[in-house]
């Protein structure tokens, strides 16, 4: 049924995938993700008792716990060792703050690589949070390598895991919510002035007017923006959207938020995944060092249960979408629309996400303050663009238009 909307084995998709995997860095990243997924899955199955028939004795289960714990510890430490030099470099750039430094930092941390208000202060906060992530991972690595499992401090492990996971998640949220992730009106340059690029970086005025957005109907909609379709009854009208919202919700959520001007797609995806997985890693990795099997099982199940609350991230951005575009409020829960939006994501996240995508498809995003209209593609247009055969003369595929701004940022 998914194949009716997406040609998963189309030539264009295969060519793009093959071109992506040929990059050595992408190849290494794929191996890293595969290793993390396999070790995490084994840890999850041992924690939940799914492998009790294969591993009937407690010592054998403890051994598998420790082996996968050390594998995950090594993988995340390796990633931090790879990323940390770049973060030190960015910290040096933000301290020096010259023209070329500004340009590099804006490309890395600012939406569309543009100048933002108080950008140096906000960049410093994001960079320091990313440094905290690395140092916490190093501390966790020291605890895992320096102590045997029975003598490893549970509180220390839980604290370092919490900081290592939460620091990049907070950095991602801060990047999207601060001026770094917002759109501002660029001040017009003075007439008759011809300056170099370096002087432009130094003399550029800081924008102080944030762009305002509105929704204009594509066709068949009323003047006031409305949610398109119901939450439950219209979910399966578009099978591709339904399955993508269910099984690839983090990617669809990040893509939809990006095309609506609500932040960077990749930051959204990474933050969403981190917040959903944080309770599992924090409590389950701490439970590894607990000898009491009843307490260990309780911590493991609590970590799995609390992962559901990572969906509140989607509810938070549903609130931002409703407020920005003036969409109708739902006061079904205690008369509070914000609480209702969060509960919609907790109770049925595919339904809420599919409704948000349908609403974005039905309207055009208009940038106010006498700026040009920005037309974002619908989901079907995006999928059709991905499936178009590449231009053989240019030797490459077609880049989906909604990913251009996200890639630049």
Coordinates of C-alpha atoms in Angstrom, one line a residue:
X1 CA 0.0 0.0 0.0
X2 CA 2.9 2.3 0.6
X3 CA 4.1 1.6 -2.9
X4 CA 1.0 3.3 -4.3
X5 CA 2.4 6.7 -3.2
X6 CA 6.1 6.2 -3.2
X7 CA 8.1 4.3 -5.7
X8 CA 10.6 2.9 -3.2
X9 CA 12.7 1.1 -5.9
X10 CA 12.7 3.9 -8.5
X11 CA 15.9 4.6 -10.4
X12 CA 16.2 8.1 -9.1
X13 CA 16.0 7.0 -5.5
X14 CA 18.5 4.2 -6.1
X15 CA 21.0 6.6 -7.8
X16 CA 20.8 9.1 -5.0
X17 CA 21.3 6.4 -2.3
X18 CA 24.3 5.0 -4.2
X19 CA 25.8 8.4 -4.5
X20 CA 25.3 9.1 -0.8
X21 CA 26.9 5.8 0.3
X22 CA 29.9 6.4 -1.9
X23 CA 31.0 9.2 0.4
X24 CA 33.5 7.7 2.9
X25 CA 32.1 9.8 5.7
X26 CA 28.5 8.6 5.0
X27 CA 29.8 5.1 4.8
X28 CA 31.4 5.3 8.2
X29 CA 28.3 7.0 9.6
X30 CA 26.1 4.2 8.3
X31 CA 28.4 1.6 10.0
X32 CA 28.3 3.6 13.3
X33 CA 24.4 3.9 13.2
X34 CA 24.1 0.1 12.5
X35 CA 26.4 -0.8 15.4
X36 CA 24.5 1.5 17.8
X37 CA 21.2 0.1 16.6
X38 CA 22.3 -3.5 17.0
X39 CA 23.8 -3.0 20.5
X40 CA 20.8 -0.9 21.6
X41 CA 18.4 -3.6 20.4
X42 CA 20.2 -6.3 22.3
X43 CA 20.3 -4.2 25.4
X44 CA 16.6 -3.5 25.1
X45 CA 15.8 -7.2 24.6
X46 CA 17.9 -8.3 27.6
X47 CA 16.4 -5.6 29.8
X48 CA 12.8 -6.5 28.9
X49 CA 13.3 -10.2 29.4
X50 CA 12.8 -11.0 25.7
X51 CA 16.0 -13.1 25.7
X52 CA 15.4 -15.0 29.0
X53 CA 14.9 -18.3 27.2
X54 CA 18.2 -17.9 25.4
X55 CA 20.0 -16.5 28.4
X56 CA 18.3 -18.3 31.4
X57 CA 20.9 -17.6 34.0
X58 CA 21.5 -14.2 35.7
X59 CA 25.3 -14.3 35.2
X60 CA 25.0 -14.7 31.5
X61 CA 22.5 -11.9 31.3
X62 CA 24.8 -9.7 33.3
X63 CA 27.6 -10.5 30.9
X64 CA 25.5 -9.5 27.9
X65 CA 24.5 -6.3 29.8
X66 CA 28.1 -5.3 30.3
X67 CA 29.3 -6.3 26.9
X68 CA 26.7 -4.1 25.1
X69 CA 27.2 -1.3 27.6
X70 CA 30.9 -1.2 26.8
X71 CA 30.2 -1.3 23.1
X72 CA 27.8 1.6 23.3
X73 CA 30.2 3.5 25.5
X74 CA 33.0 3.0 22.9
X75 CA 30.8 4.1 20.0
X76 CA 29.6 7.3 21.6
X77 CA 33.0 8.2 22.9
X78 CA 34.4 7.6 19.4
X79 CA 31.8 10.0 18.0
X80 CA 32.7 12.7 20.6
X81 CA 36.4 12.3 19.8
X82 CA 35.5 12.9 16.1
X83 CA 33.3 16.0 16.8
X84 CA 35.2 17.6 19.6
X85 CA 38.1 19.2 17.6
X86 CA 35.5 20.9 15.4
X87 CA 33.8 22.3 18.5
X88 CA 37.0 23.6 19.9
X89 CA 37.6 25.3 16.5
X90 CA 34.2 26.9 16.6
X91 CA 34.9 28.1 20.2
X92 CA 38.1 29.7 19.0
X93 CA 36.3 31.4 16.2
X94 CA 33.6 32.8 18.4
X95 CA 36.2 34.2 20.8
X96 CA 38.2 35.8 17.9
X97 CA 35.1 37.0 16.0
X98 CA 36.6 38.3 12.8
X99 CA 34.8 38.7 9.4
X100 CA 35.7 35.2 8.1
X101 CA 34.9 33.7 11.5
X102 CA 31.4 35.2 11.5
X103 CA 30.7 33.7 8.0
X104 CA 31.8 30.2 9.1
X105 CA 29.8 30.3 12.3
X106 CA 26.7 31.6 10.6
X107 CA 26.8 28.8 8.1
X108 CA 27.0 26.3 11.0
X109 CA 24.6 27.7 13.5
X110 CA 22.3 30.4 11.9
X111 CA 19.3 29.6 9.8
X112 CA 20.0 30.3 6.2
X113 CA 23.5 31.5 7.2
X114 CA 22.2 34.9 7.9
X115 CA 23.0 37.5 10.5
X116 CA 20.9 37.3 13.7
X117 CA 20.5 39.5 16.7
X118 CA 23.0 38.9 19.5
X119 CA 24.3 35.9 17.5
X120 CA 27.6 35.8 19.2
X121 CA 26.0 35.2 22.6
X122 CA 23.6 32.6 21.3
X123 CA 26.3 30.8 19.4
X124 CA 28.5 30.6 22.5
X125 CA 25.7 29.0 24.5
X126 CA 25.1 26.3 21.8
X127 CA 28.9 25.6 21.5
X128 CA 29.3 25.3 25.3
X129 CA 26.4 22.9 25.5
X130 CA 28.0 20.7 22.8
X131 CA 31.3 20.8 24.7
X132 CA 29.4 19.7 27.8
X133 CA 28.1 16.7 25.9
X134 CA 31.7 15.6 25.0
X135 CA 33.0 16.1 28.5
X136 CA 30.1 14.2 30.0
X137 CA 30.7 11.3 27.6
X138 CA 34.4 11.3 28.6
X139 CA 33.5 11.1 32.3
X140 CA 31.1 8.2 31.5
X141 CA 33.8 6.4 29.6
X142 CA 36.1 6.8 32.6
X143 CA 33.5 5.3 34.9
X144 CA 32.9 2.4 32.6
X145 CA 36.6 1.6 32.1
X146 CA 37.8 2.5 35.6
X147 CA 35.4 0.5 37.7
X148 CA 34.1 -3.1 37.5
X149 CA 30.4 -3.4 37.1
X150 CA 29.6 -4.2 40.8
X151 CA 31.6 -1.3 42.1
X152 CA 30.6 1.3 39.5
X153 CA 28.7 4.2 41.1
X154 CA 25.1 4.2 39.9
X155 CA 24.5 7.8 40.6
X156 CA 27.6 8.8 38.7
X157 CA 26.7 6.7 35.7
X158 CA 23.1 8.1 35.7
X159 CA 24.3 11.7 36.0
X160 CA 26.9 11.5 33.2
X161 CA 24.5 9.7 30.9
X162 CA 21.8 12.3 31.6
X163 CA 24.2 15.2 30.8
X164 CA 25.7 13.5 27.8
X165 CA 22.2 13.0 26.2
X166 CA 20.4 16.1 27.4
X167 CA 23.1 18.6 26.6
X168 CA 22.9 18.2 22.7
X169 CA 19.1 18.0 23.0
X170 CA 18.9 21.3 24.9
X171 CA 21.4 22.8 22.4
X172 CA 19.1 21.8 19.5
X173 CA 16.0 23.2 21.2
X174 CA 18.0 26.4 22.0
X175 CA 19.2 26.7 18.4
X176 CA 15.6 26.5 17.1
X177 CA 14.0 28.7 19.7
X178 CA 16.6 31.4 19.9
X179 CA 17.2 34.1 17.2
X180 CA 19.6 31.7 15.5
X181 CA 16.7 29.6 14.2
X182 CA 14.3 32.5 13.3
X183 CA 13.9 34.6 10.2
X184 CA 14.6 38.3 10.2
X185 CA 14.3 41.1 7.7
X186 CA 17.8 41.9 6.4
X187 CA 18.4 45.7 6.5
X188 CA 18.8 47.3 3.1
X189 CA 22.4 48.4 2.3
X190 CA 23.1 52.1 2.0
X191 CA 22.8 53.4 -1.6
X192 CA 26.0 54.0 -3.5
X193 CA 28.1 52.0 -1.1
X194 CA 30.4 49.3 -2.6
X195 CA 32.3 47.3 0.1
X196 CA 34.2 44.1 0.1
X197 CA 32.8 40.8 1.5
X198 CA 35.0 41.2 4.6
X199 CA 33.8 44.7 5.3
X200 CA 30.3 43.5 4.7
X201 CA 30.6 40.9 7.4
X202 CA 31.9 43.5 9.9
X203 CA 29.6 46.4 9.0
X204 CA 26.4 44.5 8.5
X205 CA 23.6 45.8 10.6
X206 CA 22.0 43.4 13.0
X207 CA 18.4 42.7 11.9
X208 CA 15.8 43.6 14.6
X209 CA 12.6 42.9 12.8
X210 CA 11.4 39.3 12.9
X211 CA 9.5 38.0 9.9
X212 CA 5.8 37.4 10.3
X213 CA 4.1 34.6 8.5
X214 CA 0.5 33.9 7.4
X215 CA -1.3 31.1 5.5
X216 CA -3.0 31.7 2.2
X217 CA -5.3 28.9 0.9
X218 CA -4.1 27.1 -2.3
X219 CA -7.7 26.2 -3.3
X220 CA -11.1 25.4 -1.8
X221 CA -10.3 26.7 1.7
X222 CA -11.9 29.6 3.6
X223 CA -10.2 32.9 4.4
X224 CA -9.3 31.9 8.0
X225 CA -6.7 29.1 8.3
X226 CA -8.2 25.8 9.4
X227 CA -6.8 22.4 10.3
X228 CA -7.3 20.2 7.2
X229 CA -9.1 16.9 7.9
X230 CA -9.9 15.2 11.2
X231 CA -7.4 13.5 13.5
X232 CA -8.8 10.0 13.3
X233 CA -11.2 9.7 10.4
X234 CA -8.9 11.1 7.7
X235 CA -5.6 9.5 8.7
X236 CA -5.8 6.7 6.1
X237 CA -7.0 8.8 3.2
X238 CA -3.4 9.2 2.1
X239 CA -1.6 5.9 2.8
X240 CA 1.9 7.2 2.1
X241 CA 1.4 10.0 4.6
X242 CA -0.1 7.6 7.2
X243 CA 2.7 5.1 7.1
X244 CA 5.4 7.8 7.0
X245 CA 3.9 9.5 10.0
X246 CA 3.7 6.2 11.9
X247 CA 7.1 4.7 11.1
X248 CA 9.3 7.7 10.2
X249 CA 7.7 10.4 12.3
X250 CA 10.9 12.1 13.3
X251 CA 11.9 12.7 9.7
X252 CA 8.4 13.8 8.5
X253 CA 8.1 16.1 11.5
X254 CA 11.5 17.8 10.9
X255 CA 10.7 18.2 7.2
X256 CA 7.3 19.7 7.8
X257 CA 8.6 22.1 10.5
X258 CA 11.4 23.2 8.2
X259 CA 9.2 24.1 5.2
X260 CA 6.9 26.1 7.6
X261 CA 9.8 28.2 8.8
X262 CA 9.9 26.6 12.3
X263 CA 13.6 25.7 12.4
X264 CA 16.2 23.5 10.8
X265 CA 15.1 20.1 9.6
X266 CA 18.2 18.2 10.8
X267 CA 18.2 19.8 14.2
X268 CA 14.6 18.9 14.7
X269 CA 15.2 15.3 13.7
X270 CA 18.2 14.9 16.0
X271 CA 16.5 16.6 18.9
X272 CA 13.4 14.5 18.5
X273 CA 15.3 11.3 18.5
X274 CA 17.4 12.3 21.5
X275 CA 14.4 13.3 23.6
X276 CA 12.6 10.0 22.8
X277 CA 15.7 7.9 23.6
X278 CA 17.1 9.8 26.6
X279 CA 15.0 8.1 29.3
X280 CA 15.8 4.7 28.0
X281 CA 19.6 5.2 27.9
X282 CA 19.7 7.1 31.2
X283 CA 17.7 4.6 33.3
X284 CA 18.7 1.4 31.5
X285 CA 22.4 2.1 31.5
X286 CA 22.2 3.0 35.2
X287 CA 20.2 -0.2 35.8
X288 CA 23.1 -2.2 34.4
X289 CA 25.1 -1.5 37.6
X290 CA 22.3 -2.6 40.0
X291 CA 22.6 -6.1 41.4
X292 CA 19.0 -6.4 42.6
X293 CA 17.1 -7.8 39.7
X294 CA 13.8 -6.4 40.8
X295 CA 15.1 -2.9 41.0
X296 CA 16.9 -3.3 37.7
X297 CA 13.7 -4.4 35.9
X298 CA 11.8 -1.5 37.5
X299 CA 14.4 1.0 36.2
X300 CA 14.5 -0.6 32.8
X301 CA 10.7 -0.6 32.4
X302 CA 10.5 3.0 33.7
X303 CA 13.1 4.1 31.1
X304 CA 11.0 2.5 28.3
X305 CA 7.8 4.0 29.6
X306 CA 9.2 7.5 29.9
X307 CA 10.4 7.5 26.3
X308 CA 6.8 8.2 25.3
X309 CA 7.1 11.7 26.8
X310 CA 9.7 12.6 24.2
X311 CA 6.6 13.0 21.9
X312 CA 5.9 16.2 23.9
X313 CA 8.5 17.8 21.6
X314 CA 6.1 17.3 18.7
X315 CA 3.3 18.7 20.9
X316 CA 5.3 21.8 21.7
X317 CA 5.9 22.6 18.0
X318 CA 2.2 21.9 17.2
X319 CA 1.5 24.8 19.7
X320 CA 4.0 27.0 17.9
X321 CA 2.5 26.2 14.5
X322 CA -1.0 27.0 15.7
X323 CA 0.0 30.3 17.3
X324 CA 2.1 31.4 14.3
X325 CA -0.5 30.8 11.7
X326 CA -3.6 31.5 13.7
X327 CA -5.1 28.0 13.5
X328 CA -8.2 27.1 15.5
X329 CA -7.7 26.1 19.2
X330 CA -8.9 22.7 20.5
X331 CA -10.0 23.1 24.2
X332 CA -11.1 19.5 24.7
X333 CA -8.7 19.0 27.7
X334 CA -9.6 21.2 30.7
X335 CA -10.3 24.1 28.3
X336 CA -6.5 24.5 27.7
X337 CA -5.5 24.4 24.0
X338 CA -1.8 23.9 24.8
X339 CA -2.5 20.9 27.0
X340 CA -4.8 19.5 24.3
X341 CA -2.1 19.8 21.6
X342 CA 0.4 17.9 23.8
X343 CA -2.1 15.2 24.7
X344 CA -2.9 14.8 21.0
X345 CA 0.7 13.9 20.3
X346 CA 1.0 11.6 23.3
X347 CA -2.2 9.7 22.5
X348 CA -1.9 9.5 18.7
X349 CA 1.2 11.1 17.3
X350 CA 0.7 9.8 13.7
X351 CA -2.8 11.4 13.6
X352 CA -1.5 14.7 14.8
X353 CA 1.5 14.7 12.5
X354 CA -0.6 13.7 9.5
X355 CA -3.0 16.5 10.2
X356 CA -0.2 19.1 10.4
X357 CA 1.3 17.9 7.0
X358 CA -2.2 18.0 5.4
X359 CA -2.7 21.5 6.7
X360 CA 0.7 22.7 5.4
X361 CA -0.1 21.1 2.0
X362 CA -3.4 23.0 1.7
X363 CA -1.9 26.5 2.2
X364 CA 0.8 28.7 1.0
X365 CA 3.2 30.3 3.5
X366 CA 3.2 34.0 3.0
X367 CA 6.0 36.1 4.5
X368 CA 4.6 39.5 5.5
X369 CA 6.3 42.9 5.7
X370 CA 6.3 43.4 1.9
X371 CA 8.5 40.4 1.3
X372 CA 8.0 37.9 -1.5
X373 CA 5.8 35.0 -1.2
X374 CA 7.5 31.7 -0.4
X375 CA 5.9 28.7 -1.9
X376 CA 6.7 25.4 -0.2
X377 CA 6.0 22.1 -1.9
X378 CA 3.3 19.6 -0.8
X379 CA 4.2 16.1 0.3
X380 CA 3.2 14.6 -3.0
X381 CA 5.3 17.2 -4.9
X382 CA 8.2 16.5 -2.7
X383 CA 7.9 12.7 -3.3
X384 CA 7.5 13.3 -7.0
X385 CA 10.6 15.4 -7.1
X386 CA 12.6 12.7 -5.4
X387 CA 11.4 10.2 -8.0
X388 CA 12.3 12.3 -11.1
X389 CA 15.1 10.9 -13.1
X390 CA 18.4 12.8 -12.7
X391 CA 19.7 15.1 -15.4
X392 CA 22.3 12.9 -17.1
X393 CA 24.0 15.9 -18.6
X394 CA 24.6 17.5 -15.3
X395 CA 25.4 14.1 -13.7
X396 CA 23.3 14.6 -10.6
X397 CA 19.8 14.3 -9.2
X398 CA 17.3 17.0 -8.4
X399 CA 17.5 18.6 -5.0
X400 CA 14.1 18.9 -3.3
X401 CA 13.3 22.6 -2.9
X402 CA 12.2 22.3 0.7
X403 CA 15.6 21.0 1.8
X404 CA 17.7 23.9 0.4
X405 CA 17.3 26.2 3.3
X406 CA 17.7 23.5 5.8
X407 CA 20.9 22.3 4.1
X408 CA 22.4 25.8 4.1
X409 CA 21.7 26.2 7.8

